[in-house]
XYZ file of N, CA and C in Angstrom:
759
model
N -49.941 -19.281 -45.113
C -49.823 -19.325 -43.653
C -51.152 -19.775 -43.067
N -51.106 -20.758 -42.167
C -52.331 -21.335 -41.618
C -52.289 -21.298 -40.081
N -53.479 -21.438 -39.480
C -53.569 -21.416 -38.023
C -54.811 -22.168 -37.553
N -54.819 -22.510 -36.281
C -56.032 -22.941 -35.578
C -56.158 -22.101 -34.319
N -57.383 -21.966 -33.848
C -57.667 -21.215 -32.632
C -58.414 -22.116 -31.657
N -57.791 -22.392 -30.529
C -58.412 -23.156 -29.441
C -58.835 -22.189 -28.351
N -60.091 -22.274 -27.912
C -60.607 -21.317 -26.930
C -61.293 -22.029 -25.781
N -61.060 -21.535 -24.571
C -61.808 -21.971 -23.390
C -62.781 -20.854 -23.035
N -64.065 -21.179 -23.005
C -65.080 -20.157 -22.749
C -65.940 -20.549 -21.555
N -66.392 -19.528 -20.837
C -67.287 -19.745 -19.708
C -66.588 -20.138 -18.422
N -65.329 -19.728 -18.235
C -64.633 -20.010 -16.975
C -65.356 -19.274 -15.843
N -65.658 -20.005 -14.775
C -66.589 -19.486 -13.755
C -65.910 -18.824 -12.553
N -64.675 -18.349 -12.726
C -64.047 -17.511 -11.708
C -63.525 -16.254 -12.398
N -63.315 -15.206 -11.626
C -62.840 -13.942 -12.165
C -61.430 -13.656 -11.665
N -60.579 -13.092 -12.508
C -59.217 -12.749 -12.067
C -59.228 -11.588 -11.083
N -58.248 -11.582 -10.196
C -58.120 -10.500 -9.221
C -57.293 -9.345 -9.770
N -56.489 -9.615 -10.807
C -55.688 -8.589 -11.433
C -56.209 -8.314 -12.840
N -56.014 -7.081 -13.303
C -56.548 -6.696 -14.616
C -55.911 -7.507 -15.730
N -54.590 -7.650 -15.693
C -53.892 -8.407 -16.727
C -53.555 -9.790 -16.187
N -54.114 -10.839 -16.809
C -53.986 -12.186 -16.265
C -53.211 -13.135 -17.174
N -52.502 -12.594 -18.171
C -51.793 -13.443 -19.118
C -50.763 -14.341 -18.481
N -50.024 -13.821 -17.508
C -48.991 -14.614 -16.858
C -49.596 -15.785 -16.082
N -50.725 -15.540 -15.406
C -51.378 -16.601 -14.635
C -51.885 -17.715 -15.549
N -52.502 -17.330 -16.675
C -53.023 -18.322 -17.614
C -51.886 -19.120 -18.239
N -50.850 -18.419 -18.688
C -49.734 -19.108 -19.330
C -49.027 -20.055 -18.362
N -48.870 -19.626 -17.109
C -48.203 -20.487 -16.136
C -48.933 -21.797 -15.910
N -50.251 -21.708 -15.724
C -51.032 -22.930 -15.502
C -51.085 -23.786 -16.758
N -51.204 -23.148 -17.924
C -51.191 -23.897 -19.180
C -49.886 -24.669 -19.341
N -48.775 -24.041 -18.979
C -47.491 -24.708 -19.083
C -47.405 -25.946 -18.202
N -47.838 -25.821 -16.945
C -47.807 -26.974 -16.044
C -48.714 -28.091 -16.550
N -49.874 -27.724 -17.074
C -50.803 -28.737 -17.588
C -50.227 -29.430 -18.823
N -49.602 -28.655 -19.716
C -49.006 -29.255 -20.908
C -47.851 -30.184 -20.536
N -47.116 -29.835 -19.503
C -46.029 -30.709 -19.042
C -46.569 -32.039 -18.546
N -47.751 -32.015 -17.926
C -48.403 -33.260 -17.515
C -48.804 -34.108 -18.713
N -49.249 -33.442 -19.764
C -49.719 -34.154 -20.953
C -48.546 -34.763 -21.712
N -47.503 -33.976 -21.953
C -46.321 -34.471 -22.676
C -45.157 -33.532 -22.390
N -44.150 -34.029 -21.703
C -43.042 -33.176 -21.267
C -42.213 -32.667 -22.443
N -42.074 -33.476 -23.498
C -41.292 -33.046 -24.651
C -41.965 -31.880 -25.369
N -43.286 -31.937 -25.488
C -44.013 -30.844 -26.134
C -43.973 -29.596 -25.269
N -44.046 -29.779 -23.956
C -43.879 -28.637 -23.048
C -42.540 -27.946 -23.282
N -41.471 -28.730 -23.385
C -40.141 -28.154 -23.605
C -40.100 -27.393 -24.920
N -40.741 -27.919 -25.935
C -40.735 -27.293 -27.254
C -41.397 -25.923 -27.242
N -42.493 -25.795 -26.489
C -43.277 -24.566 -26.522
C -42.933 -23.581 -25.410
N -42.461 -24.070 -24.278
C -42.304 -23.192 -23.123
C -40.860 -22.942 -22.714
N -39.928 -23.716 -23.209
C -38.532 -23.514 -22.828
C -37.660 -23.121 -24.014
N -38.273 -22.495 -25.015
C -37.545 -22.031 -26.189
C -37.765 -20.526 -26.355
N -36.753 -19.834 -26.877
C -36.832 -18.382 -27.030
C -37.807 -17.948 -28.118
N -38.017 -18.780 -29.149
C -38.836 -18.374 -30.283
C -40.278 -18.869 -30.163
N -40.839 -18.791 -28.947
C -42.197 -19.285 -28.734
C -43.219 -18.557 -29.593
N -42.964 -17.281 -29.895
C -43.951 -16.500 -30.647
C -44.138 -17.011 -32.062
N -43.186 -17.796 -32.593
C -43.347 -18.362 -33.925
C -44.203 -19.620 -33.913
N -44.505 -20.125 -32.728
C -45.276 -21.357 -32.603
C -46.720 -21.106 -32.190
N -46.919 -20.190 -31.239
C -48.269 -19.972 -30.726
C -48.409 -18.568 -30.149
N -49.654 -18.168 -29.970
C -49.956 -16.904 -29.289
C -51.082 -17.132 -28.302
N -50.952 -16.527 -27.133
C -52.007 -16.551 -26.126
C -52.844 -15.290 -26.256
N -54.161 -15.450 -26.319
C -55.066 -14.303 -26.372
C -55.933 -14.288 -25.124
N -55.919 -13.182 -24.414
C -56.694 -13.051 -23.183
C -57.612 -11.844 -23.290
N -58.502 -11.728 -22.327
C -59.363 -10.558 -22.197
C -59.197 -10.004 -20.793
N -59.308 -8.676 -20.681
C -59.316 -8.077 -19.356
C -60.562 -8.544 -18.591
N -60.402 -8.713 -17.286
C -61.524 -8.994 -16.382
C -62.199 -10.334 -16.636
N -61.524 -11.260 -17.316
C -62.049 -12.603 -17.528
C -60.881 -13.557 -17.675
N -61.065 -14.804 -17.248
C -60.042 -15.818 -17.447
C -60.227 -16.582 -18.754
N -61.313 -16.337 -19.488
C -61.478 -16.977 -20.789
C -60.268 -16.639 -21.663
N -59.783 -17.608 -22.428
C -58.597 -17.356 -23.236
C -58.593 -18.236 -24.482
N -57.715 -17.880 -25.423
C -57.543 -18.649 -26.654
C -56.064 -18.863 -26.919
N -55.761 -19.943 -27.623
C -54.418 -20.238 -28.097
C -54.470 -20.346 -29.617
N -53.570 -19.609 -30.284
C -53.415 -19.720 -31.729
C -52.151 -20.533 -32.006
N -52.287 -21.588 -32.807
C -51.143 -22.389 -33.245
C -50.948 -22.179 -34.741
N -49.678 -22.064 -35.160
C -49.378 -21.687 -36.541
C -48.638 -22.792 -37.293
N -48.977 -22.927 -38.558
C -48.266 -23.762 -39.539
C -47.920 -25.156 -39.012
N -46.635 -25.480 -38.910
C -46.220 -26.839 -38.544
C -46.649 -27.237 -37.135
N -47.014 -26.266 -36.311
C -47.347 -26.565 -34.918
C -48.843 -26.822 -34.711
N -49.605 -26.748 -35.787
C -51.037 -27.054 -35.713
C -51.256 -28.504 -35.294
N -50.325 -29.381 -35.635
C -50.477 -30.805 -35.314
C -50.497 -31.073 -33.809
N -50.106 -30.094 -33.004
C -50.114 -30.276 -31.555
C -51.427 -29.819 -30.914
N -52.415 -29.525 -31.722
C -53.716 -29.073 -31.221
C -54.307 -30.021 -30.171
N -54.332 -31.350 -30.391
C -54.923 -32.238 -29.365
C -54.225 -32.146 -28.011
N -52.912 -31.948 -28.020
C -52.164 -31.853 -26.762
C -52.558 -30.590 -25.993
N -52.734 -29.491 -26.710
C -53.142 -28.251 -26.052
C -54.582 -28.364 -25.543
N -55.445 -29.035 -26.286
C -56.823 -29.224 -25.822
C -56.851 -30.022 -24.528
N -56.052 -31.079 -24.448
C -55.969 -31.869 -23.217
C -55.411 -31.034 -22.069
N -54.398 -30.218 -22.358
C -53.825 -29.356 -21.320
C -54.862 -28.352 -20.826
N -55.630 -27.777 -21.727
C -56.681 -26.836 -21.332
C -57.698 -27.516 -20.419
N -58.026 -28.763 -20.727
C -58.988 -29.503 -19.908
C -58.419 -29.775 -18.515
N -57.115 -30.025 -18.440
C -56.490 -30.367 -17.155
C -56.136 -29.142 -16.310
N -56.136 -27.963 -16.915
C -55.773 -26.751 -16.177
C -56.669 -26.499 -14.974
N -57.942 -26.838 -15.080
C -58.881 -26.502 -14.000
C -58.551 -27.233 -12.706
N -57.919 -28.414 -12.820
C -57.514 -29.132 -11.610
C -56.318 -28.490 -10.939
N -55.520 -27.740 -11.695
C -54.349 -27.061 -11.149
C -54.703 -25.708 -10.553
N -55.705 -25.045 -11.130
C -56.132 -23.754 -10.603
C -55.383 -22.587 -11.223
N -55.962 -21.398 -11.089
C -55.415 -20.184 -11.681
C -55.083 -19.151 -10.611
N -54.069 -18.340 -10.901
C -53.694 -17.278 -9.984
C -52.796 -17.758 -8.861
N -52.353 -16.808 -8.037
C -51.449 -17.121 -6.936
C -52.076 -18.100 -5.954
N -53.390 -17.964 -5.732
C -54.070 -18.842 -4.773
C -54.615 -20.105 -5.421
N -54.276 -20.354 -6.703
C -54.643 -21.588 -7.400
C -56.135 -21.901 -7.286
N -56.959 -20.945 -7.716
C -58.401 -21.144 -7.682
C -58.823 -22.230 -8.672
N -59.503 -23.231 -8.171
C -60.071 -24.257 -9.051
C -61.290 -23.674 -9.748
N -61.612 -24.195 -10.928
C -62.698 -23.615 -11.701
C -63.298 -24.654 -12.635
N -64.372 -24.286 -13.289
C -64.951 -25.081 -14.357
C -65.167 -24.163 -15.553
N -65.527 -24.748 -16.683
C -65.775 -23.961 -17.891
C -66.941 -24.578 -18.660
N -67.431 -23.856 -19.646
C -68.558 -24.358 -20.433
C -68.109 -25.354 -21.493
N -67.195 -24.929 -22.378
C -66.700 -25.784 -23.456
C -65.338 -25.286 -23.926
N -64.638 -26.177 -24.634
C -63.458 -25.802 -25.399
C -63.871 -25.763 -26.870
N -63.475 -24.690 -27.554
C -63.869 -24.489 -28.943
C -62.647 -24.549 -29.845
N -62.838 -25.082 -31.044
C -61.814 -25.070 -32.077
C -62.334 -24.226 -33.233
N -61.642 -23.127 -33.510
C -62.076 -22.192 -34.548
C -63.538 -21.780 -34.342
N -63.867 -21.537 -33.066
C -65.185 -21.051 -32.641
C -66.308 -22.074 -32.814
N -65.959 -23.351 -33.031
C -66.933 -24.436 -33.070
C -66.683 -25.366 -31.886
N -67.743 -25.913 -31.234
C -67.542 -26.793 -30.081
C -66.595 -27.951 -30.395
N -65.624 -28.168 -29.510
C -64.604 -29.191 -29.737
C -64.521 -30.201 -28.598
N -64.657 -29.723 -27.339
C -64.575 -30.618 -26.190
C -65.522 -30.115 -25.108
N -66.262 -31.039 -24.501
C -67.198 -30.659 -23.442
C -66.456 -30.421 -22.140
N -67.163 -29.903 -21.133
C -66.519 -29.683 -19.835
C -66.349 -30.984 -19.053
N -66.745 -32.088 -19.651
C -66.475 -33.412 -19.068
C -65.336 -34.116 -19.799
N -64.694 -33.410 -20.710
C -63.577 -33.979 -21.445
C -63.974 -34.808 -22.648
N -65.239 -34.757 -23.034
C -65.717 -35.537 -24.175
C -65.417 -34.789 -25.474
N -64.840 -35.510 -26.443
C -64.521 -34.909 -27.729
C -65.803 -34.747 -28.538
N -66.074 -33.531 -28.964
C -67.302 -33.230 -29.703
C -67.075 -33.170 -31.208
N -65.816 -33.082 -31.616
C -65.499 -32.982 -33.038
C -64.083 -33.502 -33.248
N -63.929 -34.546 -34.051
C -62.609 -35.136 -34.290
C -61.883 -34.501 -35.472
N -62.562 -33.636 -36.200
C -62.002 -33.056 -37.408
C -61.265 -31.751 -37.084
N -59.942 -31.765 -37.178
C -59.142 -30.573 -36.904
C -58.782 -29.918 -38.238
N -59.457 -28.831 -38.537
C -59.218 -28.108 -39.779
C -58.532 -26.779 -39.471
N -57.469 -26.515 -40.208
C -56.792 -25.228 -40.048
C -57.404 -24.204 -41.001
N -57.096 -22.921 -40.724
C -57.627 -21.815 -41.509
C -56.467 -21.068 -42.148
N -56.607 -20.744 -43.417
C -55.582 -19.965 -44.100
C -55.806 -18.477 -43.850
N -54.722 -17.781 -43.530
C -54.804 -16.336 -43.325
C -54.780 -15.650 -44.691
N -55.880 -14.987 -45.023
C -55.987 -14.292 -46.305
C -56.359 -12.836 -46.041
N -55.378 -11.927 -45.997
C -55.696 -10.504 -45.797
C -56.604 -9.999 -46.908
N -57.606 -9.186 -46.537
C -58.594 -8.752 -47.515
C -58.753 -7.238 -47.591
N -58.293 -6.509 -46.609
C -58.500 -5.063 -46.622
C -57.637 -4.390 -47.689
N -58.189 -3.388 -48.338
C -57.465 -2.665 -49.375
C -57.313 -1.186 -49.041
N -57.891 -0.731 -47.915
C -57.803 0.683 -47.585
C -56.444 1.026 -46.984
N -56.088 2.294 -47.085
C -54.738 2.749 -46.760
C -54.631 3.426 -45.401
N -55.741 3.882 -44.858
C -55.736 4.605 -43.586
C -56.384 3.734 -42.517
N -55.634 3.366 -41.499
C -56.084 2.360 -40.542
C -55.788 2.804 -39.113
N -56.758 2.595 -38.245
C -56.576 2.794 -36.809
C -56.232 1.446 -36.178
N -55.112 1.404 -35.453
C -54.709 0.202 -34.706
C -55.089 0.407 -33.247
N -55.921 -0.486 -32.725
C -56.395 -0.404 -31.339
C -55.765 -1.546 -30.554
N -55.013 -1.221 -29.519
C -54.375 -2.245 -28.694
C -55.363 -2.721 -27.637
N -55.814 -3.967 -27.800
C -56.785 -4.549 -26.870
C -56.111 -5.080 -25.603
N -54.848 -5.459 -25.728
C -54.015 -5.766 -24.565
C -52.699 -4.999 -24.750
N -51.922 -4.803 -23.678
C -50.697 -3.999 -23.787
C -49.746 -4.508 -24.861
N -49.105 -3.578 -25.519
C -48.127 -3.846 -26.570
C -46.742 -3.622 -25.981
N -45.953 -4.690 -25.923
C -44.648 -4.606 -25.292
C -43.583 -4.344 -26.346
N -42.970 -3.154 -26.286
C -41.954 -2.766 -27.250
C -40.616 -3.392 -26.898
N -40.242 -3.322 -25.625
C -38.942 -3.805 -25.195
C -39.037 -4.164 -23.729
N -37.963 -4.684 -23.170
C -37.944 -5.011 -21.747
C -37.853 -3.767 -20.880
N -37.560 -2.631 -21.488
C -37.505 -1.368 -20.772
C -38.431 -0.370 -21.464
N -38.809 0.671 -20.745
C -39.695 1.680 -21.309
C -39.048 2.310 -22.545
N -39.776 2.318 -23.668
C -39.246 2.774 -24.937
C -40.306 3.562 -25.690
N -39.873 4.591 -26.395
C -40.798 5.347 -27.226
C -41.185 4.537 -28.459
N -42.391 4.811 -28.978
C -42.880 4.104 -30.151
C -42.178 4.607 -31.408
N -41.690 3.667 -32.226
C -41.060 3.982 -33.501
C -41.832 3.247 -34.592
N -42.487 3.964 -35.528
C -43.353 3.298 -36.509
C -42.613 2.371 -37.456
N -41.397 2.742 -37.867
C -40.642 1.854 -38.754
C -40.251 0.561 -38.038
N -39.784 0.686 -36.801
C -39.443 -0.505 -36.014
C -40.665 -1.385 -35.814
N -41.830 -0.758 -35.672
C -43.087 -1.493 -35.497
C -43.341 -2.393 -36.702
N -43.263 -1.859 -37.911
C -43.539 -2.662 -39.106
C -42.417 -3.659 -39.398
N -41.198 -3.296 -39.079
C -40.096 -4.248 -39.230
C -40.324 -5.459 -38.323
N -40.766 -5.211 -37.087
C -41.016 -6.327 -36.159
C -42.158 -7.212 -36.659
N -43.188 -6.598 -37.282
C -44.290 -7.393 -37.847
C -43.791 -8.291 -38.968
N -42.944 -7.730 -39.848
C -42.422 -8.534 -40.955
C -41.512 -9.641 -40.438
N -40.701 -9.350 -39.431
C -39.828 -10.388 -38.872
C -40.640 -11.499 -38.221
N -41.722 -11.122 -37.545
C -42.588 -12.139 -36.947
C -43.186 -13.036 -38.026
N -43.682 -12.420 -39.100
C -44.238 -13.186 -40.210
C -43.186 -14.119 -40.806
N -41.971 -13.611 -41.030
C -40.906 -14.430 -41.609
C -40.516 -15.579 -40.684
N -40.455 -15.301 -39.396
C -40.079 -16.345 -38.436
C -41.099 -17.467 -38.437
N -42.374 -17.125 -38.433
C -43.434 -18.140 -38.431
C -43.376 -18.989 -39.699
N -43.010 -18.370 -40.824
C -43.025 -19.057 -42.114
C -41.658 -19.553 -42.567
N -40.652 -19.454 -41.684
C -39.333 -19.984 -41.998
C -38.627 -19.240 -43.115
N -38.851 -17.929 -43.204
C -38.246 -17.105 -44.248
C -37.056 -16.342 -43.659
N -35.930 -16.411 -44.347
C -34.726 -15.712 -43.901
C -34.381 -14.644 -44.936
N -34.662 -13.393 -44.632
C -34.373 -12.297 -45.549
C -34.181 -11.008 -44.773
N -33.514 -10.060 -45.396
C -33.334 -8.757 -44.785
C -34.659 -7.994 -44.820
N -34.965 -7.291 -43.741
C -36.246 -6.589 -43.625
C -35.995 -5.089 -43.515
N -36.682 -4.320 -44.346
C -36.607 -2.862 -44.241
C -37.889 -2.266 -44.805
N -38.204 -1.006 -44.415
C -39.395 -0.311 -44.879
C -39.063 1.154 -45.147
N -39.743 1.722 -46.152
C -39.703 3.172 -46.351
C -40.751 3.815 -45.451
N -40.506 5.050 -45.041
C -41.451 5.732 -44.155
C -42.297 6.748 -44.943
N -42.960 6.247 -45.990
C -43.802 7.129 -46.803
C -45.169 7.366 -46.178
N -45.465 6.685 -45.095
C -46.749 6.876 -44.417
C -46.603 7.924 -43.315
N -47.729 8.358 -42.792
C -47.735 9.239 -41.626
C -48.551 8.587 -40.528
N -48.449 9.093 -39.308
C -49.181 8.481 -38.198
C -49.387 9.500 -37.078
N -50.371 9.205 -36.248
C -50.558 9.916 -34.984
C -50.860 8.881 -33.922
N -50.401 9.110 -32.704
C -50.538 8.097 -31.662
C -51.199 8.669 -30.415
N -51.896 7.794 -29.745
C -52.488 8.089 -28.434
C -52.153 6.901 -27.533
N -50.876 6.802 -27.183
C -50.378 5.679 -26.409
C -50.043 6.118 -24.991
N -50.322 5.228 -24.051
C -49.993 5.460 -22.646
C -49.080 4.346 -22.154
N -48.220 4.677 -21.202
C -47.374 3.658 -20.590
C -48.216 2.689 -19.764
N -47.828 1.426 -19.827
C -48.503 0.383 -19.054
C -47.411 -0.473 -18.414
N -47.352 -0.475 -17.101
C -46.312 -1.200 -16.380
C -46.960 -2.223 -15.453
N -46.415 -3.432 -15.481
C -46.918 -4.442 -14.553
C -45.758 -5.254 -14.001
N -45.986 -5.839 -12.861
C -44.984 -6.624 -12.144
C -45.452 -8.067 -12.095
N -44.584 -8.986 -12.518
C -44.929 -10.403 -12.456
C -43.757 -11.185 -11.878
N -44.110 -12.349 -11.281
C -43.075 -13.218 -10.732
C -42.670 -14.237 -11.788
N -41.379 -14.340 -12.051
C -40.848 -15.294 -13.020
C -40.289 -16.511 -12.297
N -40.851 -17.686 -12.596
C -40.314 -18.916 -12.009
C -38.909 -19.206 -12.529
N -38.674 -18.908 -13.808
C -37.348 -19.157 -14.390
C -36.285 -18.271 -13.753
N -36.624 -16.990 -13.534
C -35.660 -16.055 -12.953
C -35.643 -16.115 -11.426
N -36.725 -16.624 -10.832
C -36.809 -16.704 -9.387
C -36.968 -15.362 -8.710
N -37.580 -14.402 -9.415
C -37.764 -13.074 -8.845
C -38.891 -12.349 -9.571
N -39.302 -11.211 -8.981
C -40.308 -10.380 -9.626
C -39.647 -9.538 -10.709
N -40.373 -9.358 -11.831
C -39.827 -8.629 -12.960
C -40.840 -7.606 -13.459
N -40.326 -6.452 -13.890
C -41.180 -5.420 -14.465
C -41.371 -5.664 -15.958
N -42.600 -5.486 -16.439
C -42.896 -5.465 -17.857
C -43.307 -4.043 -18.214
N -42.647 -3.466 -19.220
C -42.989 -2.123 -19.686
C -43.689 -2.249 -21.039
N -44.855 -1.643 -21.159
C -45.634 -1.771 -22.375
C -46.372 -0.469 -22.666
N -47.081 -0.470 -23.785
C -47.918 0.652 -24.179
C -49.334 0.136 -24.424
N -50.298 1.028 -24.275
C -51.667 0.690 -24.625
C -52.341 1.954 -25.145
N -53.291 1.785 -26.055
C -53.947 2.934 -26.651
C -54.238 2.699 -28.118
N -54.043 3.735 -28.942
C -54.380 3.664 -30.363
C -53.321 4.377 -31.200
N -53.189 3.930 -32.459
C -52.331 4.592 -33.439
C -53.112 4.711 -34.744
N -53.103 5.884 -35.346
C -53.695 6.099 -36.665
C -52.582 6.143 -37.698
N -52.682 5.272 -38.713
C -51.728 5.262 -39.810
C -52.417 5.762 -41.078
N -51.677 6.555 -41.873
C -52.211 7.127 -43.111
C -51.279 6.812 -44.279
N -51.895 6.517 -45.434
C -51.157 6.275 -46.674
C -50.217 5.080 -46.553
N -50.732 3.988 -46.020
C -49.930 2.779 -45.864
C -49.762 2.060 -47.193
N -48.635 1.396 -47.353
C -48.407 0.548 -48.528
C -49.246 -0.726 -48.410
N -49.379 -1.432 -49.517
C -50.126 -2.696 -49.501
C -49.496 -3.695 -48.539
N -48.162 -3.708 -48.486
C -47.486 -4.660 -47.599
C -47.758 -4.338 -46.138
N -47.747 -3.062 -45.771
C -48.024 -2.678 -44.382
C -49.456 -3.058 -43.995
N -50.389 -2.833 -44.914
C -51.783 -3.210 -44.643
C -51.889 -4.719 -44.442
N -51.215 -5.484 -45.303
C -51.243 -6.949 -45.188
C -50.652 -7.403 -43.850
N -49.562 -6.789 -43.426
C -48.932 -7.174 -42.165
C -49.830 -6.856 -40.973
N -50.545 -5.749 -41.018
C -51.476 -5.421 -39.935
C -52.614 -6.436 -39.874
N -53.108 -6.857 -41.029
C -54.157 -7.874 -41.057
C -53.656 -9.180 -40.426
N -52.456 -9.585 -40.773
C -51.878 -10.809 -40.202
C -51.644 -10.640 -38.708
N -51.260 -9.424 -38.295
C -50.971 -9.167 -36.883
C -52.201 -9.316 -36.002
N -53.385 -9.203 -36.566
C -54.595 -9.441 -35.774
C -54.610 -10.865 -35.221
N -53.928 -11.778 -35.903
C -53.892 -13.174 -35.484
C -52.600 -13.538 -34.767
N -51.459 -13.017 -35.239
C -50.176 -13.418 -34.653
C -49.735 -12.496 -33.528
N -50.390 -11.308 -33.393
C -50.028 -10.376 -32.339
C -48.887 -9.462 -32.745
N -48.612 -8.460 -31.917
C -47.541 -7.499 -32.188
C -46.661 -7.352 -30.953
N -45.390 -7.016 -31.186
C -44.478 -6.765 -30.085
C -43.957 -8.038 -29.436
N -43.358 -7.861 -28.267
C -42.750 -8.971 -27.542
C -43.770 -9.670 -26.644
N -43.454 -10.920 -26.311
C -44.183 -11.702 -25.306
C -45.662 -11.887 -25.659
N -45.938 -12.159 -26.932
C -47.321 -12.480 -27.316
C -47.764 -13.811 -26.710
N -46.822 -14.648 -26.294
C -47.175 -15.901 -25.620
C -47.677 -15.667 -24.198
N -47.577 -14.421 -23.706
C -48.131 -14.049 -22.401
C -49.469 -13.316 -22.536
N -49.910 -13.087 -23.764
C -51.153 -12.352 -23.958
C -50.954 -10.900 -24.348
N -49.704 -10.464 -24.498
C -49.446 -9.102 -24.949
C -49.728 -8.979 -26.451
N -50.014 -7.744 -26.889
C -50.020 -7.444 -28.312
C -51.247 -7.842 -29.097
N -52.408 -7.948 -28.462
C -53.650 -8.201 -29.197
C -54.152 -6.882 -29.774
N -54.421 -6.864 -31.076
C -54.874 -5.633 -31.712
C -56.186 -5.844 -32.458
N -56.870 -4.751 -32.704
C -57.993 -4.710 -33.623
C -57.740 -3.565 -34.596
N -58.385 -3.620 -35.754
C -58.197 -2.623 -36.795
C -59.525 -1.976 -37.164
N -59.479 -0.677 -37.421
C -60.648 0.035 -37.921
C -60.255 0.902 -39.099
N -61.118 0.959 -40.083
C -60.872 1.836 -41.215
C -61.098 3.295 -40.792
N -60.182 4.155 -41.190
C -60.337 5.585 -40.960
C -61.078 6.161 -42.157
N -62.243 6.702 -41.912
C -63.081 7.228 -42.996
C -62.483 8.509 -43.584
N -63.076 8.931 -44.674
C -62.652 10.159 -45.381
C -61.213 10.064 -45.853
N -60.913 8.926 -46.500
C -59.549 8.738 -47.002
C -59.275 9.717 -48.155
């Protein structure tokens, strides 16, 4: 499984709302449609967008990254052009125009803020999970969306969804199941936000969770899936910036 990471850094305006994934994705979509309408349709008007790309955002900043996976890595130049054109469209409800420092590819300079290509070599990175420890803390850096409605956390469903995401990205069709030989403790809080959907023509509620989960005595496969999830995200609507996680080893195993 391979990926590339395109990042816009140094955006010189600040978001007015804490969670800005919808604003970034909306402007990115319009910019990509300007670049190539067929590619826009492929990425933004299909239900399985999470198998193609993930949007990564940060709270309190408009800086963002796009991860493209496997067969969709070839569309990297189109996304770079769309990122460059986004500033003319503006971000947020009031369409604030902005500038940025550079666009980066895999954390290396790729395009200047004048649209000049700084590196023509597009190299993808292979995802190689390396952790071998069994006790892991999962930290949700952005809200984790379980369902379209408020839902309690289910650890087996969590790992099943990770495996299904991995299979979808890699074109694997198989039955997914897990044993619950691990244990866990959670410190999750409800996170609710309201966004306007252009497709639906109305405001919609998003129900999510944020916080931490400690897992103990995980299988090798569960550990591998968590490592992959750091890149592909967890839960629903990762194309909006939901489901960014970090992992920490729990000491005294």
